[in-house]
Amino acid sequence: MAALAAAVFVVNQQPTPTASELAQLEMLEKYSGITLDEVNEMPKQDRPDLAMLQNLEMTKNPALGYVPEGAAMAAYQQVKKSMDAFQAQAIPGVTWTERG
């Protein structure tokens, strides 16, 4: 009985995909049977769908199978924060005066 309750709890913990996340899953499913040779034979000009597919494959959460909504923005903000901190202390102890 405890195992059943734990299984229900684990299933309920999985986030429900939003509409955009479902669209990602549908796109990945559409291209799931294509081999690398078939992709290499496709004309690459005017194929934004293949660019989007590559972006999805590079950024998706492997556990979920899609990019969770808001994950890209959170990652961008984290990188921006670390870059701002790095640039603020590029040369410690040096004061820069702009001269035009």
PDB file of C-alpha atoms in Angstrom:
ATOM      1  CA  MET A   1       0.000   0.000   0.000  1.00  0.00           C
ATOM      2  CA  ALA A   2       2.879   2.351   0.838  1.00  0.00           C
ATOM      3  CA  ALA A   3       4.477   1.661  -2.551  1.00  0.00           C
ATOM      4  CA  LEU A   4       1.241   2.602  -4.314  1.00  0.00           C
ATOM      5  CA  ALA A   5       1.008   5.850  -2.353  1.00  0.00           C
ATOM      6  CA  ALA A   6       4.650   6.643  -3.165  1.00  0.00           C
ATOM      7  CA  ALA A   7       4.065   5.917  -6.855  1.00  0.00           C
ATOM      8  CA  VAL A   8       1.048   8.237  -6.932  1.00  0.00           C
ATOM      9  CA  PHE A   9       3.093  10.944  -5.195  1.00  0.00           C
ATOM     10  CA  VAL A  10       5.944  10.602  -7.703  1.00  0.00           C
ATOM     11  CA  VAL A  11       3.546  10.693 -10.665  1.00  0.00           C
ATOM     12  CA  ASN A  12       1.862  13.796  -9.282  1.00  0.00           C
ATOM     13  CA  GLN A  13       5.253  15.514  -8.896  1.00  0.00           C
ATOM     14  CA  GLN A  14       5.902  15.453 -12.660  1.00  0.00           C
ATOM     15  CA  PRO A  15       5.132  18.907 -14.090  1.00  0.00           C
ATOM     16  CA  THR A  16       2.386  19.094 -16.676  1.00  0.00           C
ATOM     17  CA  PRO A  17       3.765  20.447 -19.978  1.00  0.00           C
ATOM     18  CA  THR A  18       2.386  23.800 -21.122  1.00  0.00           C
ATOM     19  CA  ALA A  19       1.174  24.434 -24.680  1.00  0.00           C
ATOM     20  CA  SER A  20       4.610  25.561 -25.888  1.00  0.00           C
ATOM     21  CA  GLU A  21       6.259  22.566 -24.224  1.00  0.00           C
ATOM     22  CA  LEU A  22       3.734  20.237 -25.889  1.00  0.00           C
ATOM     23  CA  ALA A  23       4.587  21.853 -29.238  1.00  0.00           C
ATOM     24  CA  GLN A  24       8.253  21.069 -28.582  1.00  0.00           C
ATOM     25  CA  LEU A  25       7.413  17.444 -27.827  1.00  0.00           C
ATOM     26  CA  GLU A  26       5.342  17.191 -31.024  1.00  0.00           C
ATOM     27  CA  MET A  27       8.222  18.576 -33.091  1.00  0.00           C
ATOM     28  CA  LEU A  28      10.694  16.162 -31.521  1.00  0.00           C
ATOM     29  CA  GLU A  29       8.277  13.302 -32.180  1.00  0.00           C
ATOM     30  CA  LYS A  30       7.903  14.373 -35.841  1.00  0.00           C
ATOM     31  CA  TYR A  31      11.658  14.030 -36.414  1.00  0.00           C
ATOM     32  CA  SER A  32      12.273  11.051 -34.116  1.00  0.00           C
ATOM     33  CA  GLY A  33      12.616   8.468 -36.914  1.00  0.00           C
ATOM     34  CA  ILE A  34      15.004  10.440 -39.117  1.00  0.00           C
ATOM     35  CA  THR A  35      18.576   9.171 -39.354  1.00  0.00           C
ATOM     36  CA  LEU A  36      21.666  11.365 -39.516  1.00  0.00           C
ATOM     37  CA  ASP A  37      22.176  10.404 -43.178  1.00  0.00           C
ATOM     38  CA  GLU A  38      18.652  11.594 -44.008  1.00  0.00           C
ATOM     39  CA  VAL A  39      19.280  14.889 -42.217  1.00  0.00           C
ATOM     40  CA  ASN A  40      22.564  15.340 -44.109  1.00  0.00           C
ATOM     41  CA  GLU A  41      20.758  14.778 -47.442  1.00  0.00           C
ATOM     42  CA  MET A  42      18.108  17.433 -46.706  1.00  0.00           C
ATOM     43  CA  PRO A  43      18.599  20.848 -48.325  1.00  0.00           C
ATOM     44  CA  LYS A  44      19.659  23.200 -45.534  1.00  0.00           C
ATOM     45  CA  GLN A  45      18.587  26.522 -47.015  1.00  0.00           C
ATOM     46  CA  ASP A  46      15.268  27.834 -45.756  1.00  0.00           C
ATOM     47  CA  ARG A  47      14.922  25.135 -43.093  1.00  0.00           C
ATOM     48  CA  PRO A  48      14.165  27.031 -39.879  1.00  0.00           C
ATOM     49  CA  ASP A  49      12.470  23.878 -38.596  1.00  0.00           C
ATOM     50  CA  LEU A  50      15.827  22.067 -38.535  1.00  0.00           C
ATOM     51  CA  ALA A  51      17.442  25.022 -36.744  1.00  0.00           C
ATOM     52  CA  MET A  52      14.664  24.938 -34.157  1.00  0.00           C
ATOM     53  CA  LEU A  53      15.059  21.177 -33.803  1.00  0.00           C
ATOM     54  CA  GLN A  54      18.798  21.556 -33.189  1.00  0.00           C
ATOM     55  CA  ASN A  55      18.130  24.258 -30.598  1.00  0.00           C
ATOM     56  CA  LEU A  56      15.586  22.021 -28.848  1.00  0.00           C
ATOM     57  CA  GLU A  57      17.988  19.089 -28.776  1.00  0.00           C
ATOM     58  CA  MET A  58      20.758  21.241 -27.313  1.00  0.00           C
ATOM     59  CA  THR A  59      18.646  22.901 -24.610  1.00  0.00           C
ATOM     60  CA  LYS A  60      16.033  20.356 -23.549  1.00  0.00           C
ATOM     61  CA  ASN A  61      15.953  18.834 -20.081  1.00  0.00           C
ATOM     62  CA  PRO A  62      16.836  15.148 -20.594  1.00  0.00           C
ATOM     63  CA  ALA A  63      14.598  14.057 -17.718  1.00  0.00           C
ATOM     64  CA  LEU A  64      11.552  15.870 -19.132  1.00  0.00           C
ATOM     65  CA  GLY A  65      12.267  15.657 -22.860  1.00  0.00           C
ATOM     66  CA  TYR A  66      11.549  19.344 -23.485  1.00  0.00           C
ATOM     67  CA  VAL A  67      12.757  22.805 -22.461  1.00  0.00           C
ATOM     68  CA  PRO A  68      10.705  23.857 -19.415  1.00  0.00           C
ATOM     69  CA  GLU A  69       9.038  27.216 -19.870  1.00  0.00           C
ATOM     70  CA  GLY A  70      11.116  29.931 -18.232  1.00  0.00           C
ATOM     71  CA  ALA A  71      14.287  27.833 -18.056  1.00  0.00           C
ATOM     72  CA  ALA A  72      15.978  29.731 -20.879  1.00  0.00           C
ATOM     73  CA  MET A  73      15.236  33.089 -19.247  1.00  0.00           C
ATOM     74  CA  ALA A  74      16.497  31.868 -15.865  1.00  0.00           C
ATOM     75  CA  ALA A  75      19.718  30.623 -17.487  1.00  0.00           C
ATOM     76  CA  TYR A  76      20.151  33.913 -19.359  1.00  0.00           C
ATOM     77  CA  GLN A  77      19.695  35.928 -16.162  1.00  0.00           C
ATOM     78  CA  GLN A  78      22.197  33.749 -14.310  1.00  0.00           C
ATOM     79  CA  VAL A  79      24.821  34.171 -17.054  1.00  0.00           C
ATOM     80  CA  LYS A  80      24.166  37.923 -17.261  1.00  0.00           C
ATOM     81  CA  LYS A  81      24.547  38.261 -13.484  1.00  0.00           C
ATOM     82  CA  SER A  82      27.873  36.419 -13.498  1.00  0.00           C
ATOM     83  CA  MET A  83      29.122  38.433 -16.500  1.00  0.00           C
ATOM     84  CA  ASP A  84      28.153  41.710 -14.805  1.00  0.00           C
ATOM     85  CA  ALA A  85      30.007  40.653 -11.649  1.00  0.00           C
ATOM     86  CA  PHE A  86      33.053  39.699 -13.719  1.00  0.00           C
ATOM     87  CA  GLN A  87      33.069  42.977 -15.649  1.00  0.00           C
ATOM     88  CA  ALA A  88      32.603  45.041 -12.484  1.00  0.00           C
ATOM     89  CA  GLN A  89      35.832  43.600 -11.076  1.00  0.00           C
ATOM     90  CA  ALA A  90      37.863  43.240 -14.258  1.00  0.00           C
ATOM     91  CA  ILE A  91      40.947  44.913 -12.745  1.00  0.00           C
ATOM     92  CA  PRO A  92      40.746  45.189  -8.946  1.00  0.00           C
ATOM     93  CA  GLY A  93      41.964  48.476  -7.503  1.00  0.00           C
ATOM     94  CA  VAL A  94      41.885  50.359 -10.823  1.00  0.00           C
ATOM     95  CA  THR A  95      39.542  53.321 -11.265  1.00  0.00           C
ATOM     96  CA  TRP A  96      38.593  54.126 -14.842  1.00  0.00           C
ATOM     97  CA  THR A  97      37.813  57.671 -15.928  1.00  0.00           C
ATOM     98  CA  GLU A  98      36.218  58.053 -19.344  1.00  0.00           C
ATOM     99  CA  ARG A  99      37.857  60.840 -21.379  1.00  0.00           C
ATOM    100  CA  GLY A 100      35.565  61.111 -24.313  1.00  0.00           C
TER     101      GLY A 100
END
